[in-house]
PDB file of C-alpha atoms in Angstrom:
ATOM      1  CA  MET A   1      -0.543  -0.509   0.239  1.00  0.00           C
ATOM      2  CA  ALA A   2       3.157   2.889   1.604  1.00  0.00           C
ATOM      3  CA  SER A   3       5.140   1.667  -2.691  1.00  0.00           C
ATOM      4  CA  GLU A   4       1.956   2.042  -4.535  1.00  0.00           C
ATOM      5  CA  ALA A   5       0.918   5.659  -2.553  1.00  0.00           C
ATOM      6  CA  LEU A   6       4.037   6.890  -3.315  1.00  0.00           C
ATOM      7  CA  GLY A   7       4.029   5.521  -6.714  1.00  0.00           C
ATOM      8  CA  ALA A   8       1.155   7.654  -7.662  1.00  0.00           C
ATOM      9  CA  PHE A   9       1.650  10.792  -5.410  1.00  0.00           C
ATOM     10  CA  ILE A  10       5.132  10.448  -7.556  1.00  0.00           C
ATOM     11  CA  GLN A  11       3.757  10.781 -10.323  1.00  0.00           C
ATOM     12  CA  ARG A  12       0.696  13.558  -9.571  1.00  0.00           C
ATOM     13  CA  ILE A  13       4.486  16.262  -8.422  1.00  0.00           C
ATOM     14  CA  PHE A  14       5.507  15.507 -12.083  1.00  0.00           C
ATOM     15  CA  ASN A  15       2.795  15.883 -14.083  1.00  0.00           C
ATOM     16  CA  GLU A  16       1.298  18.774 -11.771  1.00  0.00           C
ATOM     17  CA  THR A  17       5.213  21.226 -11.437  1.00  0.00           C
ATOM     18  CA  SER A  18       8.020  22.092 -13.415  1.00  0.00           C
ATOM     19  CA  THR A  19      11.127  19.784 -13.886  1.00  0.00           C
ATOM     20  CA  ASP A  20      12.245  23.284 -14.687  1.00  0.00           C
ATOM     21  CA  ALA A  21      13.771  24.685 -11.674  1.00  0.00           C
ATOM     22  CA  GLU A  22      14.388  28.287 -13.028  1.00  0.00           C
ATOM     23  CA  THR A  23      11.067  28.709 -14.473  1.00  0.00           C
ATOM     24  CA  ARG A  24       9.074  27.038 -11.055  1.00  0.00           C
ATOM     25  CA  SER A  25       7.309  28.573  -8.910  1.00  0.00           C
ATOM     26  CA  ALA A  26       6.781  28.479  -5.714  1.00  0.00           C
ATOM     27  CA  GLU A  27       3.270  27.954  -5.290  1.00  0.00           C
ATOM     28  CA  GLY A  28       4.664  25.015  -7.419  1.00  0.00           C
ATOM     29  CA  MET A  29       6.699  23.853  -4.384  1.00  0.00           C
ATOM     30  CA  VAL A  30       4.937  20.580  -2.943  1.00  0.00           C
ATOM     31  CA  ARG A  31       4.795  20.040   0.688  1.00  0.00           C
ATOM     32  CA  ALA A  32       3.897  16.390   2.442  1.00  0.00           C
ATOM     33  CA  TYR A  33       5.015  14.696   5.046  1.00  0.00           C
ATOM     34  CA  LEU A  34       6.085  10.660   4.925  1.00  0.00           C
ATOM     35  CA  ASP A  35       4.294   8.870   6.943  1.00  0.00           C
ATOM     36  CA  THR A  36       6.880   6.087   8.438  1.00  0.00           C
ATOM     37  CA  ASN A  37       5.718   3.418   7.461  1.00  0.00           C
ATOM     38  CA  VAL A  38       6.603   4.699   3.927  1.00  0.00           C
ATOM     39  CA  HIS A  39      10.964   5.576   5.210  1.00  0.00           C
ATOM     40  CA  ILE A  40      10.541   1.999   6.642  1.00  0.00           C
ATOM     41  CA  GLU A  41       8.924   0.578   3.303  1.00  0.00           C
ATOM     42  CA  MET A  42      12.132   2.430   1.805  1.00  0.00           C
ATOM     43  CA  ALA A  43      15.171   0.857   3.439  1.00  0.00           C
ATOM     44  CA  LYS A  44      14.128  -2.518   3.275  1.00  0.00           C
ATOM     45  CA  GLY A  45      13.723  -2.249  -1.504  1.00  0.00           C
ATOM     46  CA  ALA A  46      10.043  -2.829  -1.037  1.00  0.00           C
ATOM     47  CA  VAL A  47       9.275   0.508  -2.838  1.00  0.00           C
ATOM     48  CA  PRO A  48       9.961   0.391  -6.985  1.00  0.00           C
ATOM     49  CA  ASP A  49      13.632   2.247  -7.333  1.00  0.00           C
ATOM     50  CA  ALA A  50      12.157   4.266  -9.816  1.00  0.00           C
ATOM     51  CA  ASP A  51       9.633   5.615  -8.227  1.00  0.00           C
ATOM     52  CA  VAL A  52      12.470   6.008  -5.696  1.00  0.00           C
ATOM     53  CA  GLU A  53      14.183   7.359  -8.332  1.00  0.00           C
ATOM     54  CA  ALA A  54      11.967   9.566  -8.504  1.00  0.00           C
ATOM     55  CA  PHE A  55      11.352  11.468  -5.551  1.00  0.00           C
ATOM     56  CA  SER A  56      14.554  12.237  -4.317  1.00  0.00           C
ATOM     57  CA  LEU A  57      14.154  13.900  -7.978  1.00  0.00           C
ATOM     58  CA  ALA A  58      11.944  15.653  -6.983  1.00  0.00           C
ATOM     59  CA  VAL A  59      13.216  16.761  -2.852  1.00  0.00           C
ATOM     60  CA  GLN A  60      16.861  17.899  -4.568  1.00  0.00           C
ATOM     61  CA  SER A  61      15.351  19.562  -7.732  1.00  0.00           C
ATOM     62  CA  GLY A  62      13.171  21.518  -4.538  1.00  0.00           C
ATOM     63  CA  GLN A  63       9.513  20.730  -6.379  1.00  0.00           C
ATOM     64  CA  LEU A  64       9.105  18.360  -3.448  1.00  0.00           C
ATOM     65  CA  VAL A  65       9.898  19.520   0.690  1.00  0.00           C
ATOM     66  CA  ALA A  66       8.992  16.965   3.196  1.00  0.00           C
ATOM     67  CA  PRO A  67      11.105  17.286   5.836  1.00  0.00           C
ATOM     68  CA  VAL A  68      11.417  13.821   8.916  1.00  0.00           C
ATOM     69  CA  SER A  69       9.922  15.209  11.862  1.00  0.00           C
ATOM     70  CA  LEU A  70      11.059  14.028  15.699  1.00  0.00           C
ATOM     71  CA  ALA A  71       8.099  11.706  15.301  1.00  0.00           C
ATOM     72  CA  ASN A  72       9.140  10.075  12.200  1.00  0.00           C
ATOM     73  CA  LEU A  73      13.200   9.631  14.219  1.00  0.00           C
ATOM     74  CA  ASP A  74      11.196   8.186  17.299  1.00  0.00           C
ATOM     75  CA  GLU A  75       8.853   5.547  15.401  1.00  0.00           C
ATOM     76  CA  LEU A  76      12.053   4.205  13.368  1.00  0.00           C
ATOM     77  CA  VAL A  77      14.686   3.642  16.607  1.00  0.00           C
ATOM     78  CA  GLY A  78      11.925   1.387  18.098  1.00  0.00           C
ATOM     79  CA  GLN A  79      13.811  -1.417  17.689  1.00  0.00           C
ATOM     80  CA  PHE A  80      16.849  -0.387  18.209  1.00  0.00           C
ATOM     81  CA  GLU A  81      17.636  -3.596  20.720  1.00  0.00           C
ATOM     82  CA  THR A  82      16.145  -6.007  18.946  1.00  0.00           C
ATOM     83  CA  ALA A  83      16.798  -5.296  15.201  1.00  0.00           C
ATOM     84  CA  ARG A  84      19.706  -2.442  15.564  1.00  0.00           C
ATOM     85  CA  PRO A  85      20.839  -2.901  11.708  1.00  0.00           C
ATOM     86  CA  ALA A  86      17.487  -2.591  10.592  1.00  0.00           C
ATOM     87  CA  MET A  87      17.653   0.704  12.157  1.00  0.00           C
ATOM     88  CA  LEU A  88      19.760   1.840  10.933  1.00  0.00           C
ATOM     89  CA  ALA A  89      18.880   1.192   7.520  1.00  0.00           C
ATOM     90  CA  ARG A  90      16.295   3.135   8.287  1.00  0.00           C
ATOM     91  CA  LEU A  91      18.205   5.913   9.752  1.00  0.00           C
ATOM     92  CA  ALA A  92      20.463   5.775   6.832  1.00  0.00           C
ATOM     93  CA  SER A  93      17.724   4.980   4.159  1.00  0.00           C
ATOM     94  CA  VAL A  94      15.875   9.142   5.610  1.00  0.00           C
ATOM     95  CA  ARG A  95      19.415  10.557   5.837  1.00  0.00           C
ATOM     96  CA  GLN A  96      20.022   9.528   1.936  1.00  0.00           C
ATOM     97  CA  ARG A  97      16.196  10.404   0.468  1.00  0.00           C
ATOM     98  CA  VAL A  98      15.997  13.341   3.258  1.00  0.00           C
ATOM     99  CA  GLY A  99      18.400  14.707   5.390  1.00  0.00           C
ATOM    100  CA  PHE A 100      17.469  15.514   8.452  1.00  0.00           C
ATOM    101  CA  HIS A 101      17.655  19.385   7.334  1.00  0.00           C
ATOM    102  CA  GLY A 102      14.448  21.165   8.833  1.00  0.00           C
ATOM    103  CA  VAL A 103      12.708  18.642  11.282  1.00  0.00           C
ATOM    104  CA  LEU A 104       9.183  19.358  11.893  1.00  0.00           C
ATOM    105  CA  LYS A 105       8.560  19.511  16.537  1.00  0.00           C
ATOM    106  CA  GLN A 106       6.248  16.841  17.989  1.00  0.00           C
ATOM    107  CA  PRO A 107       2.984  17.529  16.382  1.00  0.00           C
ATOM    108  CA  GLY A 108       1.503  17.985  20.417  1.00  0.00           C
ATOM    109  CA  ASP A 109       4.274  20.682  20.151  1.00  0.00           C
ATOM    110  CA  ILE A 110       2.406  22.021  16.951  1.00  0.00           C
ATOM    111  CA  LEU A 111      -0.309  21.537  18.186  1.00  0.00           C
ATOM    112  CA  ARG A 112       0.140  23.555  20.984  1.00  0.00           C
ATOM    113  CA  ASP A 113       1.765  26.019  19.050  1.00  0.00           C
ATOM    114  CA  ALA A 114      -1.622  26.883  17.181  1.00  0.00           C
ATOM    115  CA  ILE A 115      -3.482  27.086  19.522  1.00  0.00           C
ATOM    116  CA  GLU A 116      -1.999  29.608  22.152  1.00  0.00           C
ATOM    117  CA  ALA A 117      -1.075  31.654  19.428  1.00  0.00           C
ATOM    118  CA  TYR A 118      -4.755  32.031  18.497  1.00  0.00           C
ATOM    119  CA  ALA A 119      -5.729  32.331  21.338  1.00  0.00           C
ATOM    120  CA  GLY A 120      -2.990  35.200  21.854  1.00  0.00           C
ATOM    121  CA  GLY A 121      -3.738  36.708  18.232  1.00  0.00           C
ATOM    122  CA  LEU A 122      -0.149  36.247  17.417  1.00  0.00           C
ATOM    123  CA  GLU A 123       1.107  34.576  14.277  1.00  0.00           C
ATOM    124  CA  ALA A 124       1.720  30.251  15.292  1.00  0.00           C
ATOM    125  CA  PRO A 125       5.640  29.482  15.710  1.00  0.00           C
ATOM    126  CA  SER A 126       7.763  27.499  12.616  1.00  0.00           C
ATOM    127  CA  VAL A 127       6.940  24.508  12.985  1.00  0.00           C
ATOM    128  CA  LEU A 128       9.871  23.040  12.611  1.00  0.00           C
ATOM    129  CA  LEU A 129      12.213  22.198  16.092  1.00  0.00           C
ATOM    130  CA  PRO A 130      14.784  25.616  16.381  1.00  0.00           C
ATOM    131  CA  GLU A 131      18.491  25.200  14.654  1.00  0.00           C
ATOM    132  CA  VAL A 132      20.271  24.991  18.217  1.00  0.00           C
ATOM    133  CA  GLU A 133      17.432  21.236  18.962  1.00  0.00           C
ATOM    134  CA  ARG A 134      18.549  20.120  15.501  1.00  0.00           C
ATOM    135  CA  GLN A 135      21.921  20.499  15.371  1.00  0.00           C
ATOM    136  CA  VAL A 136      21.898  18.305  18.591  1.00  0.00           C
ATOM    137  CA  VAL A 137      19.258  16.078  17.407  1.00  0.00           C
ATOM    138  CA  VAL A 138      21.675  15.166  13.928  1.00  0.00           C
ATOM    139  CA  LYS A 139      25.036  14.445  16.606  1.00  0.00           C
ATOM    140  CA  CYS A 140      23.344  12.219  18.233  1.00  0.00           C
ATOM    141  CA  LEU A 141      21.755  10.142  15.600  1.00  0.00           C
ATOM    142  CA  ALA A 142      25.337  10.619  12.931  1.00  0.00           C
ATOM    143  CA  ASP A 143      27.326   8.898  16.453  1.00  0.00           C
ATOM    144  CA  VAL A 144      24.484   6.105  16.275  1.00  0.00           C
ATOM    145  CA  LEU A 145      24.385   6.208  12.206  1.00  0.00           C
ATOM    146  CA  ALA A 146      29.080   5.603  13.127  1.00  0.00           C
ATOM    147  CA  GLY A 147      27.993   2.589  15.064  1.00  0.00           C
ATOM    148  CA  SER A 148      27.918   4.476  18.664  1.00  0.00           C
ATOM    149  CA  ARG A 149      26.093   3.252  21.331  1.00  0.00           C
ATOM    150  CA  ARG A 150      26.211   6.133  24.007  1.00  0.00           C
ATOM    151  CA  TYR A 151      23.265   7.033  23.073  1.00  0.00           C
ATOM    152  CA  ASP A 152      21.938   3.735  23.643  1.00  0.00           C
ATOM    153  CA  ASP A 153      19.788   4.931  27.032  1.00  0.00           C
ATOM    154  CA  GLU A 154      17.782   7.900  25.229  1.00  0.00           C
ATOM    155  CA  LEU A 155      16.598   5.316  22.703  1.00  0.00           C
ATOM    156  CA  ARG A 156      15.967   2.572  25.239  1.00  0.00           C
ATOM    157  CA  GLN A 157      13.790   5.964  26.646  1.00  0.00           C
ATOM    158  CA  ILE A 158      12.464   7.542  23.796  1.00  0.00           C
ATOM    159  CA  ALA A 159      11.598   4.047  23.058  1.00  0.00           C
ATOM    160  CA  GLN A 160       9.363   3.106  26.000  1.00  0.00           C
ATOM    161  CA  ASP A 161       7.681   6.652  25.624  1.00  0.00           C
ATOM    162  CA  VAL A 162       6.237   6.421  21.601  1.00  0.00           C
ATOM    163  CA  LYS A 163       4.986   3.355  23.655  1.00  0.00           C
ATOM    164  CA  ASP A 164       2.972   5.003  26.838  1.00  0.00           C
ATOM    165  CA  LEU A 165       2.041   7.652  24.252  1.00  0.00           C
ATOM    166  CA  LYS A 166       0.788   5.323  22.437  1.00  0.00           C
ATOM    167  CA  ASP A 167      -1.814   4.231  25.080  1.00  0.00           C
ATOM    168  CA  THR A 168      -2.270   6.871  25.686  1.00  0.00           C
ATOM    169  CA  TRP A 169      -4.093   7.575  22.229  1.00  0.00           C
ATOM    170  CA  LEU A 170      -5.139   4.590  21.908  1.00  0.00           C
ATOM    171  CA  ALA A 171      -6.838   5.735  25.883  1.00  0.00           C
ATOM    172  CA  ASN A 172      -8.344   8.573  23.814  1.00  0.00           C
ATOM    173  CA  MET A 173      -9.722   7.928  20.752  1.00  0.00           C
ATOM    174  CA  GLN A 174     -11.410   5.600  22.419  1.00  0.00           C
ATOM    175  CA  ALA A 175     -12.842   8.424  24.304  1.00  0.00           C
ATOM    176  CA  ALA A 176     -13.454  10.353  21.669  1.00  0.00           C
ATOM    177  CA  ARG A 177     -15.260   7.966  19.424  1.00  0.00           C
ATOM    178  CA  ARG A 178     -17.803   7.163  22.512  1.00  0.00           C
ATOM    179  CA  GLN A 179     -17.884  11.681  22.645  1.00  0.00           C
ATOM    180  CA  SER A 180     -18.851  11.472  18.698  1.00  0.00           C
ATOM    181  CA  LEU A 181     -20.983   8.585  18.989  1.00  0.00           C
ATOM    182  CA  ALA A 182     -22.716  10.825  22.020  1.00  0.00           C
ATOM    183  CA  ASP A 183     -23.263  13.925  19.387  1.00  0.00           C
ATOM    184  CA  LEU A 184     -24.163  11.590  16.343  1.00  0.00           C
ATOM    185  CA  GLU A 185     -27.103  10.692  18.901  1.00  0.00           C
ATOM    186  CA  ALA A 186     -27.778  14.828  19.336  1.00  0.00           C
ATOM    187  CA  VAL A 187     -27.278  15.380  15.557  1.00  0.00           C
ATOM    188  CA  ALA A 188     -29.728  12.347  14.375  1.00  0.00           C
ATOM    189  CA  ARG A 189     -31.666  10.210  16.616  1.00  0.00           C
ATOM    190  CA  SER A 190     -32.462   7.457  13.834  1.00  0.00           C
ATOM    191  CA  TRP A 191     -30.380   5.066  11.214  1.00  0.00           C
ATOM    192  CA  LYS A 192     -33.646   6.473   8.405  1.00  0.00           C
ATOM    193  CA  GLU A 193     -31.986  10.522   9.885  1.00  0.00           C
ATOM    194  CA  ARG A 194     -28.196   8.706  10.105  1.00  0.00           C
ATOM    195  CA  GLN A 195     -28.540   8.121   6.458  1.00  0.00           C
ATOM    196  CA  ALA A 196     -28.972  11.086   5.856  1.00  0.00           C
ATOM    197  CA  LEU A 197     -26.298  12.937   7.019  1.00  0.00           C
ATOM    198  CA  SER A 198     -23.987  13.834   5.407  1.00  0.00           C
ATOM    199  CA  PHE A 199     -21.131  14.217   6.758  1.00  0.00           C
ATOM    200  CA  THR A 200     -20.443  18.084   6.180  1.00  0.00           C
ATOM    201  CA  ALA A 201     -23.354  19.086   8.040  1.00  0.00           C
ATOM    202  CA  TYR A 202     -22.285  16.569  10.738  1.00  0.00           C
ATOM    203  CA  PHE A 203     -18.823  17.675  10.635  1.00  0.00           C
ATOM    204  CA  ALA A 204     -20.734  21.426  10.357  1.00  0.00           C
ATOM    205  CA  THR A 205     -21.492  20.954  13.966  1.00  0.00           C
ATOM    206  CA  ALA A 206     -19.207  18.805  15.669  1.00  0.00           C
ATOM    207  CA  ALA A 207     -16.918  20.090  14.267  1.00  0.00           C
ATOM    208  CA  PRO A 208     -16.535  23.822  16.676  1.00  0.00           C
ATOM    209  CA  ASP A 209     -16.302  21.298  19.869  1.00  0.00           C
ATOM    210  CA  MET A 210     -13.683  18.775  18.841  1.00  0.00           C
ATOM    211  CA  ALA A 211     -12.175  21.888  18.110  1.00  0.00           C
ATOM    212  CA  ALA A 212     -12.876  23.610  21.827  1.00  0.00           C
ATOM    213  CA  SER A 213     -11.641  20.584  23.491  1.00  0.00           C
ATOM    214  CA  PHE A 214      -8.380  20.594  21.937  1.00  0.00           C
ATOM    215  CA  ALA A 215      -7.719  24.326  23.599  1.00  0.00           C
ATOM    216  CA  GLU A 216      -9.253  23.368  26.878  1.00  0.00           C
ATOM    217  CA  PRO A 217      -6.213  21.694  27.910  1.00  0.00           C
ATOM    218  CA  LEU A 218      -4.050  24.162  27.113  1.00  0.00           C
ATOM    219  CA  GLY A 219      -5.625  26.537  29.455  1.00  0.00           C
ATOM    220  CA  CYS A 220      -6.715  28.589  26.236  1.00  0.00           C
ATOM    221  CA  ALA A 221     -10.516  28.208  26.967  1.00  0.00           C
ATOM    222  CA  ALA A 222     -11.950  31.340  27.745  1.00  0.00           C
ATOM    223  CA  ALA A 223      -9.398  33.388  24.532  1.00  0.00           C
ATOM    224  CA  ARG A 224     -11.025  30.731  22.543  1.00  0.00           C
ATOM    225  CA  ARG A 225     -14.685  32.438  23.038  1.00  0.00           C
ATOM    226  CA  THR A 226     -13.610  35.715  22.722  1.00  0.00           C
ATOM    227  CA  ARG A 227     -11.643  34.666  19.422  1.00  0.00           C
ATOM    228  CA  GLY A 228     -14.520  32.535  18.331  1.00  0.00           C
ATOM    229  CA  LEU A 229     -14.336  28.383  17.346  1.00  0.00           C
ATOM    230  CA  GLU A 230     -14.646  29.468  13.677  1.00  0.00           C
ATOM    231  CA  GLY A 231     -10.947  30.654  13.913  1.00  0.00           C
ATOM    232  CA  LEU A 232      -9.172  28.296  16.035  1.00  0.00           C
ATOM    233  CA  LEU A 233     -11.343  25.521  13.168  1.00  0.00           C
ATOM    234  CA  ALA A 234      -9.126  27.076  10.244  1.00  0.00           C
ATOM    235  CA  CYS A 235      -6.727  27.197  11.695  1.00  0.00           C
ATOM    236  CA  LEU A 236      -4.315  24.484  10.168  1.00  0.00           C
ATOM    237  CA  PRO A 237      -3.004  22.100  12.730  1.00  0.00           C
ATOM    238  CA  VAL A 238      -5.778  22.176  14.867  1.00  0.00           C
ATOM    239  CA  ARG A 239      -8.831  21.335  11.510  1.00  0.00           C
ATOM    240  CA  LEU A 240      -6.122  18.295  11.205  1.00  0.00           C
ATOM    241  CA  CYS A 241      -6.391  17.215  14.071  1.00  0.00           C
ATOM    242  CA  VAL A 242     -10.404  17.359  14.159  1.00  0.00           C
ATOM    243  CA  GLY A 243     -10.261  15.400  10.879  1.00  0.00           C
TER     244      GLY A 243
END
């Protein structure tokens, strides 16, 4: 699935943008985020060579910007104790294909920054990791790729943190599902009403409250009421989380 999706995505990039870097407009640049599974598929050779080559060419030419994230890196190092060679191969593949430039912050930090900026009437800060922090991450990764084991304790903690995060995510999604079903019940009680209800109509009714649920734990409830939920929902990280 990841292989087929990447191939189709790369084809779209070349169909929609010019290959001439001198004439390509800023609007012609495609920005994308690759799921960790795609990086894993490329590392183990499951993606056709032609697609990998096209992907690399798009990144090198500037047609495609696909920065790696801290979340990607956290997941990639998860098997450092049970399958270290595979972990190293995956990290090396990421470094070769997209590099460690412009690393994205953790998703939770991006979401928090966007909500707090909206609540304060400010422009959302960059989604990229501060350069000083990025350099620290890159140095550690370079040592790991060179065969060093000095950071094994940190890698072990990262693996545990990722497991804890996934457990928390699952619990949160189960709670969100229960809430969504309750919201749906309030909008359309009968099965016939639900069949007639479009997703657009349901989203328009339920999405603002979903957006508010992200803001309230950050202490932004008062500010979001002042500035409005529609504006909060328009923040791209919030809208992505809401769905």
